[in-house]
XYZ file of C-alpha atoms in Angstrom:
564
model
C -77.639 -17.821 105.083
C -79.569 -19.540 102.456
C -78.661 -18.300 98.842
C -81.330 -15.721 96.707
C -82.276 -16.276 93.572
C -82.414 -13.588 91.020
C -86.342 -13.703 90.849
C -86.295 -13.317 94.424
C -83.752 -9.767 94.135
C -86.426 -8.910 91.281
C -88.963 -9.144 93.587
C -87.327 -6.682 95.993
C -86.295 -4.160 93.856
C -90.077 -4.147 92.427
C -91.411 -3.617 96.209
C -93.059 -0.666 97.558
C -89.626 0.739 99.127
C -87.982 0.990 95.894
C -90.361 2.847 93.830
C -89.414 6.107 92.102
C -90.977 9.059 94.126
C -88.884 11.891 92.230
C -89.330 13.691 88.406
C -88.816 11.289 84.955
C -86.242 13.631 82.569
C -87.462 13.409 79.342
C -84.142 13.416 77.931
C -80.602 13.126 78.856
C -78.578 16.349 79.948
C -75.833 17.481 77.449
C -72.306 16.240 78.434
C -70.265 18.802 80.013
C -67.220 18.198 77.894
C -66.210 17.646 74.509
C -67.677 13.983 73.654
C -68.427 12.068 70.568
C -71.644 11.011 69.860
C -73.786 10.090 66.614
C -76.644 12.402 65.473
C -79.057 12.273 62.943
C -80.266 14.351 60.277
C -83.100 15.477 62.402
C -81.661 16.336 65.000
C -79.311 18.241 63.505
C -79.687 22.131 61.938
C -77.719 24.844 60.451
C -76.568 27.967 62.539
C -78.899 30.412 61.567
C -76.511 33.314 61.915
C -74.087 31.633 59.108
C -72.800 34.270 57.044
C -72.030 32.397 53.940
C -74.890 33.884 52.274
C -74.264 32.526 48.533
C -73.440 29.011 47.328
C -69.847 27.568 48.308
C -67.899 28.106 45.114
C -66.063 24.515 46.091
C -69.859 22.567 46.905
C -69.728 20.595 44.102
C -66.302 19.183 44.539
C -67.169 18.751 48.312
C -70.484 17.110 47.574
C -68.585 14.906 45.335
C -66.067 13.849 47.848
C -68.523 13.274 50.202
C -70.654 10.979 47.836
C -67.137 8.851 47.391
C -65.861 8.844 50.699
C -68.428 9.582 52.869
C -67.916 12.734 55.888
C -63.897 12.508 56.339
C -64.181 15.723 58.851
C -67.685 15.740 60.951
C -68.157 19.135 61.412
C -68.572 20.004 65.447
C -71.900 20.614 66.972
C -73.497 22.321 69.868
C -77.015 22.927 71.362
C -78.162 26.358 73.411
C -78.956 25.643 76.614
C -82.925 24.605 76.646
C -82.956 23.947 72.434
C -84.412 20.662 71.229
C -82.201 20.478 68.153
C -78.310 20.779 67.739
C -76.144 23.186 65.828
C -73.403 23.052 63.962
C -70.714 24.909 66.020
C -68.006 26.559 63.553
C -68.415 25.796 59.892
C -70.322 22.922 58.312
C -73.218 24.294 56.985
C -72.168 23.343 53.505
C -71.391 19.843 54.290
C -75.067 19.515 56.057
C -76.571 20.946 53.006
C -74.905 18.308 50.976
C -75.508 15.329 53.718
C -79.533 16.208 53.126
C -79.367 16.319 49.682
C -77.276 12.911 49.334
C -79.784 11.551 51.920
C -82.775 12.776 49.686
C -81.145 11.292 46.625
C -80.086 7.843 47.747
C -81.380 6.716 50.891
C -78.239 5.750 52.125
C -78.154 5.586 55.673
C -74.387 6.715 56.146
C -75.179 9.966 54.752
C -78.380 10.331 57.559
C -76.485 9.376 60.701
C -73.792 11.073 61.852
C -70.642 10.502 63.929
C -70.013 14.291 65.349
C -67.630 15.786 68.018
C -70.193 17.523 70.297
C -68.487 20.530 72.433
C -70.666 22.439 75.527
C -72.482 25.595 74.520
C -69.879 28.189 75.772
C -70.502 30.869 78.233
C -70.538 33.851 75.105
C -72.442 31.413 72.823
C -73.625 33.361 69.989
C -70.375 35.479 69.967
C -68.267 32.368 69.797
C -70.134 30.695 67.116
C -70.556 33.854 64.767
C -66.664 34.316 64.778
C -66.149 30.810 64.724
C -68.087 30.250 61.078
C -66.484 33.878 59.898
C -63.057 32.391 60.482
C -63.815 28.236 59.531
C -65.272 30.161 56.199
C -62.376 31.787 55.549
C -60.253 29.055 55.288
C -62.743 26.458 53.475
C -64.010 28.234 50.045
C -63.759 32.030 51.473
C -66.443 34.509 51.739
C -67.096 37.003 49.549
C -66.468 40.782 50.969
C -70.017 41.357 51.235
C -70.408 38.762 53.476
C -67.577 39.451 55.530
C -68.726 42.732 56.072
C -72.386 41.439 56.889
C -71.069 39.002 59.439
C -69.059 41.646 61.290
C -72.101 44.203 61.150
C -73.917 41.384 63.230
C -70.360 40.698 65.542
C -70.905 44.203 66.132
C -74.504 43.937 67.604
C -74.113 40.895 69.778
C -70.825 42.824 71.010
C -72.909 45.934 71.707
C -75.842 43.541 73.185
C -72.727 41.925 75.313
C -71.544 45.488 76.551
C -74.489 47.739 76.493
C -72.590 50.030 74.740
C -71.800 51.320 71.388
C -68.757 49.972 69.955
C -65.639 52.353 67.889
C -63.997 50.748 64.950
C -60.729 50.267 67.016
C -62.668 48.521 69.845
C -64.711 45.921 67.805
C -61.088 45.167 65.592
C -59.208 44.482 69.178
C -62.580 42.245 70.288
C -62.771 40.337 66.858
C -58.853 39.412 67.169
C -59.469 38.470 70.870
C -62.196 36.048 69.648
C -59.899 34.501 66.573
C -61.045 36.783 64.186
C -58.640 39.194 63.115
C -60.109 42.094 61.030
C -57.697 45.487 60.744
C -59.667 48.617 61.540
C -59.352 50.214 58.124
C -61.199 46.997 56.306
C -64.316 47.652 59.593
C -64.499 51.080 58.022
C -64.881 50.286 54.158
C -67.212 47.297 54.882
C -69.621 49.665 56.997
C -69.081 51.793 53.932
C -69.971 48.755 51.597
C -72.976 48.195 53.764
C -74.434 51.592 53.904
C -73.978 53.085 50.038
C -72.722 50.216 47.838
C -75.373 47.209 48.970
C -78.591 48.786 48.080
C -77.649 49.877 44.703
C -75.561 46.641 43.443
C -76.537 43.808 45.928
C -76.439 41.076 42.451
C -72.538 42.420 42.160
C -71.741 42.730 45.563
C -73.127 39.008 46.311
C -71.662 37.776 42.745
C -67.808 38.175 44.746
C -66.879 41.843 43.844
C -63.412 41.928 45.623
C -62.184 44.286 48.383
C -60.218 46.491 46.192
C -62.713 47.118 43.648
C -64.868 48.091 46.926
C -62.366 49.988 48.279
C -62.468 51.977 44.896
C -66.069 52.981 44.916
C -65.817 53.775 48.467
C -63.115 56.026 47.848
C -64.663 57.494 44.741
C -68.278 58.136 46.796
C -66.150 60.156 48.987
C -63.777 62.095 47.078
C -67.281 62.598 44.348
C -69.662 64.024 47.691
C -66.714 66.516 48.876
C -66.319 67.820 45.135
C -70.534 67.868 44.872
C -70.812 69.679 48.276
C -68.582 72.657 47.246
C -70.090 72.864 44.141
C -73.737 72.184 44.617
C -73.759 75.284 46.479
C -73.286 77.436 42.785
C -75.192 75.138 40.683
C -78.516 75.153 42.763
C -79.271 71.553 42.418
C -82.056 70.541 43.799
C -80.742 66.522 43.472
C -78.788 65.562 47.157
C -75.385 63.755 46.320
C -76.894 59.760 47.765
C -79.155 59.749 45.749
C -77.394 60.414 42.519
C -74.754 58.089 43.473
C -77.091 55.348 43.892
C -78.822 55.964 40.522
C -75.567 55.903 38.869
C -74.601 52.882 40.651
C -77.184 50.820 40.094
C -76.873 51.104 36.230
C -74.340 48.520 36.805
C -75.613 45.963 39.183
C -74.920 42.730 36.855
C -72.753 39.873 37.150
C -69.758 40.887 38.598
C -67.363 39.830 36.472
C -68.689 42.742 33.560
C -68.884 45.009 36.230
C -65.674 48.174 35.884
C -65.339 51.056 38.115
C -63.886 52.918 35.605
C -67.186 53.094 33.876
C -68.815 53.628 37.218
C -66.474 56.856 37.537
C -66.845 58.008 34.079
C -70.697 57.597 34.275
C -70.665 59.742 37.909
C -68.536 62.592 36.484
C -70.907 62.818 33.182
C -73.686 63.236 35.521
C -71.852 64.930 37.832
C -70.798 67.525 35.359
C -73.970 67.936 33.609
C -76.071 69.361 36.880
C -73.015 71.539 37.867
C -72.379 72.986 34.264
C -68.691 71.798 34.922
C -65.955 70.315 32.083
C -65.797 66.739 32.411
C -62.038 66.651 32.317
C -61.857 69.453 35.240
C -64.417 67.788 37.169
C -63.228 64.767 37.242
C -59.778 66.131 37.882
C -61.064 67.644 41.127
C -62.560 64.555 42.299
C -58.959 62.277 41.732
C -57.464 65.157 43.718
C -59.633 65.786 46.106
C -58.545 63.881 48.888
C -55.127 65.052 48.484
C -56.046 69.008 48.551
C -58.860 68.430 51.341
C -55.327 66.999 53.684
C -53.278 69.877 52.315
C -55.711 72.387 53.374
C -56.843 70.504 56.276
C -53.406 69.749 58.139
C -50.377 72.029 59.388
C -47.264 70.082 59.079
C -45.565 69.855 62.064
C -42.099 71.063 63.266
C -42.779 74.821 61.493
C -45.003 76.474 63.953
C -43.244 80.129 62.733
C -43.574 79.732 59.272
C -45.768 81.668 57.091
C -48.515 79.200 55.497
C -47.659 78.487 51.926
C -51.017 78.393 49.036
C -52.119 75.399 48.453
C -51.565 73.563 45.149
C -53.857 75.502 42.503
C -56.000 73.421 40.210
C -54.662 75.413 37.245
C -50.926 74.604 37.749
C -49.701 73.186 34.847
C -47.448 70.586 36.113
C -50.136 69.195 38.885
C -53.336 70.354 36.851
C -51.984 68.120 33.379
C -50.264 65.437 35.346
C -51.564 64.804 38.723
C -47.748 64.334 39.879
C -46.122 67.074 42.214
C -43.859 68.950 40.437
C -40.983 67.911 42.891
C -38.819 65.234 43.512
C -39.941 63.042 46.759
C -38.566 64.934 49.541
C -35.761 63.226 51.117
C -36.059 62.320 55.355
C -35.179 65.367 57.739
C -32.446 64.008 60.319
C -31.338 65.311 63.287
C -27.757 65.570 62.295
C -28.314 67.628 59.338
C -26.318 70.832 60.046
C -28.341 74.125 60.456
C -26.759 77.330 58.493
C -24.130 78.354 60.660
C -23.950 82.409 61.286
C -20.431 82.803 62.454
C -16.974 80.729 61.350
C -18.020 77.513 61.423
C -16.023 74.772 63.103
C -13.648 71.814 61.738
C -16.340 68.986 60.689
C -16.474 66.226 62.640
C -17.310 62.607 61.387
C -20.922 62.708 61.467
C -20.779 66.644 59.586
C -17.928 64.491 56.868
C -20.539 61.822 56.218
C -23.576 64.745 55.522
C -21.168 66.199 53.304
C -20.399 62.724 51.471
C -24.123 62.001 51.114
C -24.698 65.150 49.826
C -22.239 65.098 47.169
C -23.603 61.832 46.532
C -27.366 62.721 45.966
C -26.258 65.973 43.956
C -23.970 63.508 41.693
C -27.545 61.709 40.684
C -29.974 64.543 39.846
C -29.595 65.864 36.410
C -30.495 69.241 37.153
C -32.223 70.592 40.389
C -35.715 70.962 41.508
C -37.251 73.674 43.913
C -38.958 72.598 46.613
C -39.516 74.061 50.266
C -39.877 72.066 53.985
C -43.415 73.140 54.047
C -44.226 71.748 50.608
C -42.615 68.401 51.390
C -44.051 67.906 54.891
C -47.316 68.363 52.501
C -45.996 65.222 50.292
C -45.213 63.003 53.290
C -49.043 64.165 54.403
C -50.312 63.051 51.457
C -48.551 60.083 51.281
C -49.620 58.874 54.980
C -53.353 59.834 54.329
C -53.460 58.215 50.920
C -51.684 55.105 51.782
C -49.069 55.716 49.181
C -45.306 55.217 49.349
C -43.217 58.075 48.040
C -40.099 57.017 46.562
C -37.497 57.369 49.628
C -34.655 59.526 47.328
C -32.118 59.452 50.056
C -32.098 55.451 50.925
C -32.794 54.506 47.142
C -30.667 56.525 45.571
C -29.256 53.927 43.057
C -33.044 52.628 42.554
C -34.855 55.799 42.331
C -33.220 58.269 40.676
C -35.716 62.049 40.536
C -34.434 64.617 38.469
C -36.232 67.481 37.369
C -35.809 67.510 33.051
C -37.570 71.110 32.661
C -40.818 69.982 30.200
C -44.076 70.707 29.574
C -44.522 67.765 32.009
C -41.541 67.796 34.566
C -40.300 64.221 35.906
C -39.884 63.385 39.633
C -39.016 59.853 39.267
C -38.005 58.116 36.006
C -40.029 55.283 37.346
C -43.151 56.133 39.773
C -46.581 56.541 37.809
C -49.027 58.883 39.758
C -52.339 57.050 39.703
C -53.893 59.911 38.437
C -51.611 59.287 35.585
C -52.279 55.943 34.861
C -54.839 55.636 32.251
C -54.232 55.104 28.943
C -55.823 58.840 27.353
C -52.851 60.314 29.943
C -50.036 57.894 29.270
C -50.428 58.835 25.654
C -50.399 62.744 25.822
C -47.419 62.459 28.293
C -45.607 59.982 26.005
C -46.550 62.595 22.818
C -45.357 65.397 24.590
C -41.586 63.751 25.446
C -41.269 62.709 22.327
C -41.686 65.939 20.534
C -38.942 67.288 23.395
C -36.824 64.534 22.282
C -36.946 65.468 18.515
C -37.049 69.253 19.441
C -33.204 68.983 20.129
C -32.779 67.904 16.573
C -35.228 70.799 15.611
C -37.515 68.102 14.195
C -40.549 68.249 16.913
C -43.045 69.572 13.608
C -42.030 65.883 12.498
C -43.688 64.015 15.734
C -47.516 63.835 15.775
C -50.099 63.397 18.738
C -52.209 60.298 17.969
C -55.016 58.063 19.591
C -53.158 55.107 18.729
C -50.303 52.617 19.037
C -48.272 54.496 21.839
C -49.534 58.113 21.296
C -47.839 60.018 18.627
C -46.377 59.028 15.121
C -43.713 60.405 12.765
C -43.451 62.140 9.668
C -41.242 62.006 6.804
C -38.692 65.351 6.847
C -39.344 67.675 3.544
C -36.134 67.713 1.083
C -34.741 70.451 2.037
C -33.107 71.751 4.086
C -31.732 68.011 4.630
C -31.665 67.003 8.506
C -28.028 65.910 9.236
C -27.553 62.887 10.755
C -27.967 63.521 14.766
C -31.203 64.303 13.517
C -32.195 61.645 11.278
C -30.771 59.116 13.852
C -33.003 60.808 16.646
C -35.914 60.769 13.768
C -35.342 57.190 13.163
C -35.348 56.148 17.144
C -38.953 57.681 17.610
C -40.285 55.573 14.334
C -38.908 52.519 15.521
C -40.590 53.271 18.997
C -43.690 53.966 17.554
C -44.508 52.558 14.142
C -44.789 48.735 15.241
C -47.653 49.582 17.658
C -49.953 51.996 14.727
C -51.920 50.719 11.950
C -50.442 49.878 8.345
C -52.127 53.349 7.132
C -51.426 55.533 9.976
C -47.236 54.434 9.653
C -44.953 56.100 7.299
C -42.408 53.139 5.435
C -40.178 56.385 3.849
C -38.107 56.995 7.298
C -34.763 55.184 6.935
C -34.334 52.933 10.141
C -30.886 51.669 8.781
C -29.147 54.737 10.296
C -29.741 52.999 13.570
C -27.634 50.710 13.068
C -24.562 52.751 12.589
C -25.632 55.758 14.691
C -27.827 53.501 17.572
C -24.704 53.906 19.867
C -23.547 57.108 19.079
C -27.060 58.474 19.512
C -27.139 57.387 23.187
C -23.802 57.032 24.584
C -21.615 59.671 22.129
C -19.109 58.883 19.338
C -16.033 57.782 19.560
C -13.363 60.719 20.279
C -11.084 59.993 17.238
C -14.292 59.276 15.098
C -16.269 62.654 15.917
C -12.718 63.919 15.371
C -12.349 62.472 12.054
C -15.920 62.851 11.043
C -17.143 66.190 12.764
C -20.115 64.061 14.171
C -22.216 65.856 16.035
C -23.079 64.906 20.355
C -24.887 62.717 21.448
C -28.641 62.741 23.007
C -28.254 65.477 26.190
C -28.843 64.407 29.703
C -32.044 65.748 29.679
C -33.224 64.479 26.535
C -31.797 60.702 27.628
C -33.891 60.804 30.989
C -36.969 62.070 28.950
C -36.408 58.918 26.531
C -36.029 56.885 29.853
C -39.960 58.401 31.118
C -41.048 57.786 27.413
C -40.427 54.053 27.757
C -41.763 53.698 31.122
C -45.039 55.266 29.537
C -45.370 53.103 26.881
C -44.355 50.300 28.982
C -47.027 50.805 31.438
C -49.647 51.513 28.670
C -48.753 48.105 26.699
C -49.772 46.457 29.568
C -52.692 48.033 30.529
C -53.892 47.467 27.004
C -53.030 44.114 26.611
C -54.396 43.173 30.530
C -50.565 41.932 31.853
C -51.664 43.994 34.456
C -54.815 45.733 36.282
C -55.177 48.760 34.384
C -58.367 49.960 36.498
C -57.039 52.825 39.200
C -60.150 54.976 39.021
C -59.360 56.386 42.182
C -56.664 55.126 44.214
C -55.517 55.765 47.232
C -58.120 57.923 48.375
């Protein structure tokens, strides 16, 4: 068989019988599996759904790496099925951004063509790539919580569009977790909040990065602020509806964010607030910090005492929960099963579990300086409280070396030597509270006309005792204590230099711990500090403790409304 050239195979193939009879595609199909490939600038966009709606906090630095080094990660692309254009896939929408604007400001053609890892549009497209960006964004420069809670909104509607259904709270946190986006059901609920009352009265501080827990506050304060408004509205007459007087007062403050104080936000809402419902601002704005807590009370039977009589709730014009916003109880210690019942006939020799009751008993009643009344009913309302408000009580029982609640009878009686009731913790409060046990501190030494209220340093000041009669020297050692406490923190001319701190030095110990037996023998000195008047110093220096730091911003002093 003679051999064929190549034209002659040309030839051939060019006949009649090889001529295309079917469609030309005017393009290539998209691979079917992950597959590199370079892509230009043009044929490459955003994903509109991004929801980085602001600037990337880290852009420059990226921009500036990218400039250097050129693209170290590619970020992953994608096209819908039909689409002329790719997409990036999960995250990247910064980098492109910078890739145009290097392109546009050098020409250079490694910033215009682009090596990429191209993955197949998945089966639950949209849904993949919104949750995909929410979570890439997250770990490359963040989001701000506006965003977040923007991007979720639209999860929400392509998972409604997906179902044909509307979606609960619960169900769109279990399908954002399924999809690698883990949001807990509580956040869903304060960024719907965010959405619907906070965005279109401060969108500048909202989009400027106002955190989660300063959201969280406002969200709580809107609510605790409309309950109060709607059971008082009804007197007043208003004819303003709550919304829209929380949205003027709101967007008073919509600057930059980092000016921006809840605090004032409150303080601004109960001035109003009390204005249209002829109200006191202090009682007002106690209601509304309570609020929450008296709307479970009332709300809520605890369980486990179907046959008891219902006890009154807490009245706003107690004087230990009206001036404090603490219960006037110690944290109620954990009901066990074991706990013995009161026996009615000759009860029987304890066995080891009954022994060890009786050991923890003696225990707890070893560490509370004298006893507080309380009732089941009103601590099943505590641990109520507690669960609704997200609080943690102090846990008496398994802290009982950490935690130590006594009941010091005061104007202001303390539950925990330590634990600061956020309705407690601003500095007006800490300063009446820390006044008032200071005065009980030099009432023992019949000095408490000596001890002044004041505005400044750590809330009261002391005065010099008159000549006669002459205090003895318990007294002017307990006198001395409360000027040391307080004069370093008050102005030159608001502290008295006459009040003899020497006497510390010699009396310091004796003051707090008692004298020595053949000493106070020898000398007739007189006891030392009581109990109560040791655990009251204790509370004082907590006070002053936490107020120093609010003051001096060692820590965040702004619990408007907490817990709520």
């Amino acid at each position: 068989m003679p051999d064929i050239s190549p034209q002659d195979v040309a030839n051939k193939l060019l006949s009649d019988g090889f001529t295309r009879s079917g469609p030309v595609a005017s393009s290539l199909s998209d691979p079917i599996e992950d597959t590199p490939m370079v892509v230009t600038l043009d044929e490459l966009r955003p994903y509109e759904l991004d929801p980085r709606l602001t600037r990337n906090p880290l852009y420059d630095d990226i921009k500036a790496s990218i400039r250097e080094r050129g693209l170290d990660a590619p970020p992953p692309i994608t096209r819908r099925p039909g689409a002329d254009h790719y997409i990036i896939r999960n995250g990247g929408n910064t980098r492109l951004a910078i890739l145009r604007e290097l392109w546009s400001e050098t020409r250079d053609e490694r910033f215009f063509r682009i090596a990429c890892q191209f993955r197949p549009w998945p089966e639950r497209g949209e849904i993949v790539s919104l949750t995909g960006h929410l979570a890439e964004n997250e770990l490359h420069g963040g989001l701000s919580f506006i965003e977040r809670a923007l991007g979720v909104q639209k999860a929400r509607e392509l998972y409604e569009e997906e179902t044909g259904k509307p979606l609960s709270q619960s169900e769109l946190a279990r399908r954002l977790k399924a999809d690698g986006y883990p949001v807990p059901q509580p956040h869903i609920s304060r960024m719907q909040e965010a959405i619907q009352y906070l965005l279109p009265a401060i969108p500048t501080v909202l989009y400027a990065g106002l955190g989660r827990h300063q959201v969280e506050q406002l969200t709580s304060l809107r609510r605790a602020a409309d309950r109060v408004w709607s059971a008082r509205n009804r007197q007043a007459h208003s004819h303003l509806d709550f919304p829209t007087l929380f949205q003027d007062v709101l967007a008073l403050f919509d600057s930059a964010a980092g000016g921006f104080s809840v605090q004032r936000v409150q303080d601004e809402l109960v001035g109003q607030m009390a204005d249209l419902l002829d109200m006191e601002y202090d009682t007002l704005l106690f209601e509304i910090t309570d609020s929450d807590r008296r709307w479970q009370v009332l709300s809520s039977e605890p369980a486990g005492e179907p046959e008891s009589p219902p006890a009154p709730a807490p009245s706003l014009s107690s004087p230990s929960t009206a001036s404090t916003g603490q219960p006037s109880s110690p944290p109620p210690p954990e009901q066990t099963s074991t706990t013995p019942s009161a026996p009615t006939a000759a009860p029987p020799a304890p066995g080891p579990e009954e022994s060890d009751d009786a050991q923890r008993a003696t225990l707890l009643q070893e560490h509370i300086v004298s006893p507080a009344g309380t009732t089941e009913r009103l601590q099943s309302i505590q641990r109520l409280v507690a669960d609704h408000t997200g609080e943690t009580l102090p846990d008496f029982e398994r802290n009982v070396l950490q935690s130590i609640p006594i009941q010091a009878g005061s104007l202001y009686p303390i539950t925990d030597v330590w634990y600061i009731e956020p309705a407690l913790d601003d500095p007006d409060r800490l300063r009446t509270h820390i006044a008032q046990f200071a005065r009980e501190i030099a009432g023992e030494a019949a000095l408490q006309d000596l001890v002044e209220a004041c505005q400044e340093g750590i809330g009261f000041r002391c005065r010099q005792p008159e000549a006669e009669p002459t205090p003895d020297r318990h007294a002017q050692a307990t006198l001395a204590l409360l000027h040391a406490l307080s004069t370093p923190y008050l102005a030159t001319d608001q502290s008295v230099t006459s009040i003899d701190l020497s006497i510390l030095t010699e009396m310091l110990g004796a003051l707090l711990q008692g004298t020595p037996a053949v000493t106070g023998a020898q000398q007739g000195l007189p006891h030392r500090l009581s109990d109560n008047a040791l655990v009251k110093l204790f509370r004082l220096l907590r006070l002053a403790r936490r107020l120093r730091d609010i003051e001096s911003g060692i820590a965040d002093g702004d619990h408007a409304i907490t817990g709520s």
